[in-house]
mmCIF file of C-alpha atoms and ligand atoms in Angstrom:
data_model
loop_
_atom_site.group_PDB
_atom_site.id
_atom_site.type_symbol
_atom_site.label_atom_id
_atom_site.label_comp_id
_atom_site.label_asym_id
_atom_site.label_seq_id
_atom_site.Cartn_x
_atom_site.Cartn_y
_atom_site.Cartn_z
ATOM 1 C CA MET V 1299 11.328 -7.287 -26.925
ATOM 2 C CA ALA V 1300 12.136 -9.579 -24.014
ATOM 3 C CA GLN V 1301 9.602 -10.828 -21.511
ATOM 4 C CA LYS V 1302 9.021 -8.332 -18.711
ATOM 5 C CA LEU V 1303 9.556 -8.992 -15.023
ATOM 6 C CA VAL V 1304 6.965 -7.837 -12.474
ATOM 7 C CA VAL V 1305 7.966 -8.154 -8.826
ATOM 8 C CA GLY V 1306 5.649 -7.600 -5.880
ATOM 9 C CA ASN V 1307 7.272 -6.122 -2.778
ATOM 10 C CA TRP V 1308 4.928 -6.841 0.105
ATOM 11 C CA LYS V 1309 7.076 -4.890 2.591
ATOM 12 C CA LEU V 1310 5.998 -5.320 6.245
ATOM 13 C CA ASN V 1311 2.510 -6.579 5.482
ATOM 14 C CA GLY V 1312 0.644 -9.849 5.688
ATOM 15 C CA SER V 1313 -0.565 -12.652 7.920
ATOM 16 C CA LEU V 1314 -1.044 -16.345 7.237
ATOM 17 C CA ALA V 1315 -4.710 -15.759 6.483
ATOM 18 C CA ALA V 1316 -4.250 -12.613 4.374
ATOM 19 C CA ASN V 1317 -1.396 -14.204 2.420
ATOM 20 C CA GLU V 1318 -3.471 -17.291 1.752
ATOM 21 C CA ALA V 1319 -6.134 -15.154 0.119
ATOM 22 C CA LEU V 1320 -3.642 -13.049 -1.845
ATOM 23 C CA LEU V 1321 -1.551 -16.001 -3.038
ATOM 24 C CA GLY V 1322 -4.704 -17.836 -4.034
ATOM 25 C CA ALA V 1323 -5.729 -14.963 -6.274
ATOM 26 C CA ILE V 1324 -2.467 -14.361 -8.121
ATOM 27 C CA GLY V 1325 -0.735 -16.628 -10.571
ATOM 28 C CA ALA V 1326 1.694 -17.061 -13.412
ATOM 29 C CA LEU V 1327 0.847 -15.672 -16.837
ATOM 30 C CA ASP V 1328 2.348 -16.557 -20.188
ATOM 31 C CA GLY V 1329 4.536 -13.773 -21.510
ATOM 32 C CA VAL V 1330 5.641 -12.215 -18.212
ATOM 33 C CA GLU V 1331 7.798 -13.338 -15.322
ATOM 34 C CA VAL V 1332 6.028 -12.739 -12.008
ATOM 35 C CA ALA V 1333 7.698 -12.752 -8.591
ATOM 36 C CA VAL V 1334 6.667 -11.886 -5.039
ATOM 37 C CA CYS V 1335 9.088 -10.722 -2.352
ATOM 38 C CA VAL V 1336 7.482 -11.594 0.960
ATOM 39 C CA PRO V 1337 8.490 -11.150 4.624
ATOM 40 C CA PHE V 1338 10.911 -13.842 5.854
ATOM 41 C CA PRO V 1339 8.429 -15.759 8.051
ATOM 42 C CA TYR V 1340 6.096 -16.269 5.097
ATOM 43 C CA LEU V 1341 8.642 -17.529 2.584
ATOM 44 C CA ALA V 1342 7.689 -21.161 3.161
ATOM 45 C CA GLN V 1343 4.011 -20.356 2.825
ATOM 46 C CA ALA V 1344 4.600 -18.451 -0.405
ATOM 47 C CA ALA V 1345 6.958 -21.153 -1.718
ATOM 48 C CA SER V 1346 4.188 -23.723 -1.617
ATOM 49 C CA ARG V 1347 1.984 -21.736 -3.995
ATOM 50 C CA PRO V 1348 1.214 -20.483 -6.583
ATOM 51 C CA ARG V 1349 3.091 -22.374 -9.284
ATOM 52 C CA GLY V 1350 5.118 -20.361 -11.720
ATOM 53 C CA VAL V 1351 5.384 -17.295 -9.502
ATOM 54 C CA ALA V 1352 8.994 -16.805 -8.456
ATOM 55 C CA LEU V 1353 9.794 -16.264 -4.806
ATOM 56 C CA GLY V 1354 11.956 -13.540 -3.351
ATOM 57 C CA ALA V 1355 12.928 -11.850 -0.092
ATOM 58 C CA GLN V 1356 13.175 -8.146 0.698
ATOM 59 C CA THR V 1357 16.664 -8.025 2.153
ATOM 60 C CA VAL V 1358 19.472 -10.403 3.083
ATOM 61 C CA SER V 1359 22.417 -10.560 5.417
ATOM 62 C CA GLU V 1360 25.823 -9.826 4.008
ATOM 63 C CA PHE V 1361 27.084 -12.722 6.163
ATOM 64 C CA GLN V 1362 26.851 -16.404 5.359
ATOM 65 C CA SER V 1363 26.596 -17.928 8.857
ATOM 66 C CA GLY V 1364 27.765 -17.487 12.422
ATOM 67 C CA ALA V 1365 27.174 -15.193 15.366
ATOM 68 C CA TYR V 1366 24.913 -12.627 13.665
ATOM 69 C CA THR V 1367 21.725 -12.762 15.714
ATOM 70 C CA GLY V 1368 18.615 -11.998 13.733
ATOM 71 C CA GLU V 1369 20.232 -12.180 10.321
ATOM 72 C CA VAL V 1370 19.061 -14.317 7.392
ATOM 73 C CA SER V 1371 21.643 -15.506 4.875
ATOM 74 C CA ALA V 1372 21.376 -15.744 1.111
ATOM 75 C CA GLU V 1373 22.042 -19.484 1.418
ATOM 76 C CA MET V 1374 18.960 -19.827 3.652
ATOM 77 C CA LEU V 1375 16.879 -17.922 1.122
ATOM 78 C CA ALA V 1376 18.118 -20.193 -1.667
ATOM 79 C CA ASP V 1377 17.352 -23.192 0.544
ATOM 80 C CA LEU V 1378 13.744 -22.011 0.837
ATOM 81 C CA GLY V 1379 13.378 -21.707 -2.906
ATOM 82 C CA CYS V 1380 13.996 -18.008 -3.441
ATOM 83 C CA ARG V 1381 15.161 -16.845 -6.823
ATOM 84 C CA TYR V 1382 15.264 -13.127 -6.044
ATOM 85 C CA VAL V 1383 16.194 -10.824 -3.210
ATOM 86 C CA ILE V 1384 15.749 -7.055 -3.106
ATOM 87 C CA VAL V 1385 18.866 -5.246 -1.905
ATOM 88 C CA GLY V 1386 19.336 -1.585 -1.158
ATOM 89 C CA HIS V 1387 15.669 -0.610 -1.117
ATOM 90 C CA SER V 1388 15.499 3.061 -0.166
ATOM 91 C CA GLU V 1389 13.583 2.161 3.002
ATOM 92 C CA ARG V 1390 16.504 -0.044 4.079
ATOM 93 C CA ARG V 1391 18.948 2.717 3.223
ATOM 94 C CA ALA V 1392 16.996 5.442 5.016
ATOM 95 C CA LEU V 1393 15.635 3.568 8.040
ATOM 96 C CA PHE V 1394 18.145 0.794 8.673
ATOM 97 C CA GLY V 1395 21.465 2.417 7.957
ATOM 98 C CA GLU V 1396 22.361 0.519 4.799
ATOM 99 C CA ASP V 1397 25.028 2.429 2.919
ATOM 100 C CA ASP V 1398 26.259 1.965 -0.638
ATOM 101 C CA ALA V 1399 29.073 -0.383 0.375
ATOM 102 C CA MET V 1400 26.775 -2.583 2.452
ATOM 103 C CA VAL V 1401 24.325 -2.805 -0.432
ATOM 104 C CA GLY V 1402 27.234 -3.992 -2.572
ATOM 105 C CA ARG V 1403 28.157 -6.661 -0.026
ATOM 106 C CA LYS V 1404 24.548 -7.828 0.171
ATOM 107 C CA ALA V 1405 24.335 -8.073 -3.612
ATOM 108 C CA ALA V 1406 27.569 -10.084 -3.573
ATOM 109 C CA ALA V 1407 26.179 -12.409 -0.885
ATOM 110 C CA ALA V 1408 23.063 -12.988 -2.978
ATOM 111 C CA LEU V 1409 25.055 -13.732 -6.119
ATOM 112 C CA ARG V 1410 27.350 -16.142 -4.262
ATOM 113 C CA ALA V 1411 24.303 -18.147 -3.185
ATOM 114 C CA GLY V 1412 22.937 -18.248 -6.725
ATOM 115 C CA LEU V 1413 20.180 -15.692 -6.093
ATOM 116 C CA THR V 1414 19.402 -12.782 -8.380
ATOM 117 C CA PRO V 1415 19.728 -9.518 -6.462
ATOM 118 C CA ILE V 1416 17.287 -6.777 -7.405
ATOM 119 C CA VAL V 1417 19.497 -3.792 -6.679
ATOM 120 C CA CYS V 1418 17.470 -0.658 -5.925
ATOM 121 C CA VAL V 1419 18.828 2.747 -6.811
ATOM 122 C CA GLY V 1420 17.196 6.147 -6.885
ATOM 123 C CA GLU V 1421 17.406 9.744 -5.809
ATOM 124 C CA SER V 1422 15.510 11.741 -3.205
ATOM 125 C CA LEU V 1423 13.403 14.735 -4.185
ATOM 126 C CA ALA V 1424 16.076 17.135 -2.900
ATOM 127 C CA GLU V 1425 18.712 15.353 -4.996
ATOM 128 C CA ARG V 1426 16.472 15.530 -8.085
ATOM 129 C CA GLU V 1427 15.756 19.203 -7.539
ATOM 130 C CA ALA V 1428 19.481 19.833 -7.196
ATOM 131 C CA GLY V 1429 20.080 18.158 -10.566
ATOM 132 C CA ARG V 1430 22.006 15.299 -8.971
ATOM 133 C CA VAL V 1431 20.042 12.273 -10.240
ATOM 134 C CA LEU V 1432 22.813 10.921 -12.409
ATOM 135 C CA GLU V 1433 25.473 11.491 -9.793
ATOM 136 C CA VAL V 1434 23.474 9.700 -7.049
ATOM 137 C CA VAL V 1435 22.375 6.753 -9.156
ATOM 138 C CA GLY V 1436 25.874 6.462 -10.636
ATOM 139 C CA ARG V 1437 27.407 6.405 -7.161
ATOM 140 C CA GLN V 1438 24.975 3.710 -6.000
ATOM 141 C CA LEU V 1439 25.699 1.571 -9.058
ATOM 142 C CA ASP V 1440 29.460 2.053 -8.863
ATOM 143 C CA ALA V 1441 29.432 0.909 -5.235
ATOM 144 C CA VAL V 1442 27.778 -2.376 -6.188
ATOM 145 C CA LEU V 1443 30.080 -2.864 -9.156
ATOM 146 C CA ALA V 1444 33.122 -2.306 -6.938
ATOM 147 C CA VAL V 1445 32.130 -5.226 -4.711
ATOM 148 C CA VAL V 1446 30.627 -7.734 -7.139
ATOM 149 C CA GLY V 1447 32.556 -7.054 -10.350
ATOM 150 C CA ALA V 1448 31.139 -6.678 -13.845
ATOM 151 C CA GLN V 1449 30.747 -10.377 -14.577
ATOM 152 C CA ALA V 1450 28.554 -11.069 -11.556
ATOM 153 C CA LEU V 1451 26.686 -7.802 -11.988
ATOM 154 C CA ALA V 1452 25.422 -9.149 -15.303
ATOM 155 C CA ARG V 1453 23.450 -11.771 -13.345
ATOM 156 C CA GLY V 1454 21.534 -9.157 -11.364
ATOM 157 C CA VAL V 1455 18.533 -6.926 -11.904
ATOM 158 C CA ILE V 1456 18.475 -3.166 -11.313
ATOM 159 C CA ALA V 1457 15.385 -1.348 -10.052
ATOM 160 C CA TYR V 1458 15.230 2.399 -10.543
ATOM 161 C CA GLU V 1459 13.063 3.654 -7.704
ATOM 162 C CA PRO V 1460 13.006 7.423 -7.206
ATOM 163 C CA VAL V 1461 12.501 7.859 -3.459
ATOM 164 C CA TRP V 1462 9.898 10.591 -3.986
ATOM 165 C CA ALA V 1463 7.740 8.204 -6.011
ATOM 166 C CA ILE V 1464 7.647 5.351 -3.501
ATOM 167 C CA GLY V 1465 4.321 5.018 -1.702
ATOM 168 C CA THR V 1466 3.338 8.566 -2.619
ATOM 169 C CA GLY V 1467 0.950 7.917 -5.487
ATOM 170 C CA ARG V 1468 3.166 10.147 -7.598
ATOM 171 C CA ALA V 1469 4.970 7.895 -10.051
ATOM 172 C CA ALA V 1470 7.752 9.278 -12.212
ATOM 173 C CA SER V 1471 6.441 10.401 -15.578
ATOM 174 C CA VAL V 1472 7.341 8.205 -18.510
ATOM 175 C CA ASP V 1473 9.865 10.829 -19.641
ATOM 176 C CA GLU V 1474 11.465 11.087 -16.202
ATOM 177 C CA ALA V 1475 11.741 7.318 -15.818
ATOM 178 C CA GLN V 1476 12.895 6.759 -19.369
ATOM 179 C CA ALA V 1477 15.695 9.318 -19.068
ATOM 180 C CA VAL V 1478 17.177 7.651 -15.996
ATOM 181 C CA HIS V 1479 16.701 4.173 -17.463
ATOM 182 C CA ALA V 1480 18.643 5.297 -20.511
ATOM 183 C CA ASP V 1481 21.486 6.503 -18.278
ATOM 184 C CA ILE V 1482 21.485 3.234 -16.324
ATOM 185 C CA ARG V 1483 21.530 1.294 -19.603
ATOM 186 C CA ARG V 1484 24.481 3.310 -20.856
ATOM 187 C CA TRP V 1485 26.313 2.615 -17.613
ATOM 188 C CA LEU V 1486 25.493 -1.114 -17.832
ATOM 189 C CA ALA V 1487 26.651 -1.279 -21.442
ATOM 190 C CA GLY V 1488 29.922 0.298 -20.352
ATOM 191 C CA GLN V 1489 30.402 -2.593 -17.919
ATOM 192 C CA GLY V 1490 29.632 -5.215 -20.561
ATOM 193 C CA ALA V 1491 26.344 -5.923 -18.779
ATOM 194 C CA ALA V 1492 23.901 -4.598 -21.354
ATOM 195 C CA THR V 1493 21.517 -7.516 -20.899
ATOM 196 C CA VAL V 1494 20.723 -6.698 -17.257
ATOM 197 C CA ARG V 1495 17.027 -5.979 -16.770
ATOM 198 C CA VAL V 1496 16.131 -2.556 -15.401
ATOM 199 C CA LEU V 1497 12.805 -2.293 -13.583
ATOM 200 C CA TYR V 1498 10.949 0.856 -12.607
ATOM 201 C CA GLY V 1499 9.428 1.136 -9.121
ATOM 202 C CA GLY V 1500 7.501 3.858 -7.314
ATOM 203 C CA SER V 1501 3.687 4.139 -7.345
ATOM 204 C CA VAL V 1502 3.194 1.771 -10.269
ATOM 205 C CA LYS V 1503 -0.549 1.141 -10.461
ATOM 206 C CA ALA V 1504 -2.883 -0.609 -12.867
ATOM 207 C CA ASP V 1505 -3.619 2.694 -14.587
ATOM 208 C CA ASN V 1506 -0.056 3.916 -15.203
ATOM 209 C CA ALA V 1507 1.731 0.605 -15.791
ATOM 210 C CA ALA V 1508 0.916 0.427 -19.499
ATOM 211 C CA ALA V 1509 2.611 3.728 -20.324
ATOM 212 C CA LEU V 1510 5.651 2.973 -18.150
ATOM 213 C CA PHE V 1511 6.119 -0.570 -19.461
ATOM 214 C CA ALA V 1512 5.800 0.589 -23.059
ATOM 215 C CA ALA V 1513 8.737 2.962 -22.642
ATOM 216 C CA PRO V 1514 11.988 1.760 -24.185
ATOM 217 C CA GLY V 1515 14.439 0.582 -21.560
ATOM 218 C CA ILE V 1516 11.850 -0.272 -18.888
ATOM 219 C CA ASP V 1517 11.868 -4.045 -18.444
ATOM 220 C CA GLY V 1518 9.125 -4.333 -15.852
ATOM 221 C CA GLY V 1519 8.260 -3.075 -12.413
ATOM 222 C CA LEU V 1520 8.836 -3.386 -8.698
ATOM 223 C CA ILE V 1521 5.397 -2.989 -7.184
ATOM 224 C CA GLY V 1522 4.744 -2.086 -3.545
ATOM 225 C CA GLY V 1523 1.230 -1.101 -2.479
ATOM 226 C CA ALA V 1524 -0.507 -2.433 -5.571
ATOM 227 C CA SER V 1525 1.052 -5.880 -5.075
ATOM 228 C CA LEU V 1526 -1.101 -6.357 -1.963
ATOM 229 C CA VAL V 1527 -4.319 -6.183 -3.974
ATOM 230 C CA ALA V 1528 -4.585 -9.282 -6.150
ATOM 231 C CA ASN V 1529 -6.694 -7.675 -8.882
ATOM 232 C CA ASP V 1530 -4.376 -4.675 -9.150
ATOM 233 C CA PHE V 1531 -1.251 -6.810 -9.179
ATOM 234 C CA MET V 1532 -2.611 -9.174 -11.818
ATOM 235 C CA SER V 1533 -3.785 -6.303 -13.946
ATOM 236 C CA ILE V 1534 -0.246 -4.828 -13.813
ATOM 237 C CA CYS V 1535 1.105 -8.260 -14.804
ATOM 238 C CA ARG V 1536 -1.316 -8.450 -17.745
ATOM 239 C CA THR V 1537 -0.159 -5.000 -18.856
ATOM 240 C CA ALA V 1538 3.390 -6.318 -18.824
ATOM 241 C CA VAL V 1539 2.352 -9.196 -21.090
ATOM 242 C CA ALA V 1540 0.818 -6.770 -23.531
ATOM 243 C CA SER V 1541 3.952 -4.595 -23.652
ATOM 244 C CA GLY V 1542 6.457 -7.475 -23.599
ATOM 245 C CA ALA V 1543 7.561 -10.005 -26.219
HETATM 246 P P1 PGA N 624 5.040 1.547 -4.142
HETATM 247 O O1 PGA N 624 6.412 0.899 -3.614
HETATM 248 O O2 PGA N 624 4.639 0.763 -5.372
HETATM 249 O O3 PGA N 624 4.067 1.350 -3.011
HETATM 250 O O4 PGA N 624 5.329 2.960 -4.437
HETATM 251 C C1 PGA N 624 7.409 0.469 -4.499
HETATM 252 C C2 PGA N 624 8.586 -0.065 -3.729
HETATM 253 O O5 PGA N 624 8.881 0.467 -2.638
HETATM 254 O O6 PGA N 624 9.252 -1.021 -4.150
#
């Protein structure tokens, strides 16, 4: 089994002082790849420590440079030492008007700059209840594939994040997550991208991570709330070590 990837998504949280404490209490572990995706202004702070923890951002501009006030390019993120960038998080889709095509362009921008996009896909509760999980996730994946192509897609990471599980304390059950991961894996294999890692995100906590990470096809997690508490985040990372390699 390959080494798992655990990514913290700090969202709109932090301050220089709070980050200092959090970054000082997390660290790399043998047997798991750990990354933190921090708000733009704190990238430099997070880049300086801790060693072995990969750095990422939470979104990126689809544009490279020019008259796009307020935007941050993938090249800038690479310049600051980022390895990862989250694209298409459901909060970006729902609150900031990012559609499937834009998510594809953002993933392409990340790949062009040598970053690894963590492409988020997932259905709402209404879509799940209507039996449309596969259709929605398939549409989101197809849109990215259409822009980046299969070869570049193979350099990305997918995060399955059911919208109803994000920040709600109600994670998908192992069976629910595993079923969608299996579908995503089938789709990836069909594109010749079978080696792409597929993370699960949505209310992953220290007490449910072990069961989720042990499930076949789940290569790690994208962690929101629990990534802000050093002990919780590190305990999730240790769980990933135990269920990896
Ligand atoms: P959560 O968030 O762990 O707080 O549910 C996950 C995410 O939004 O990436």
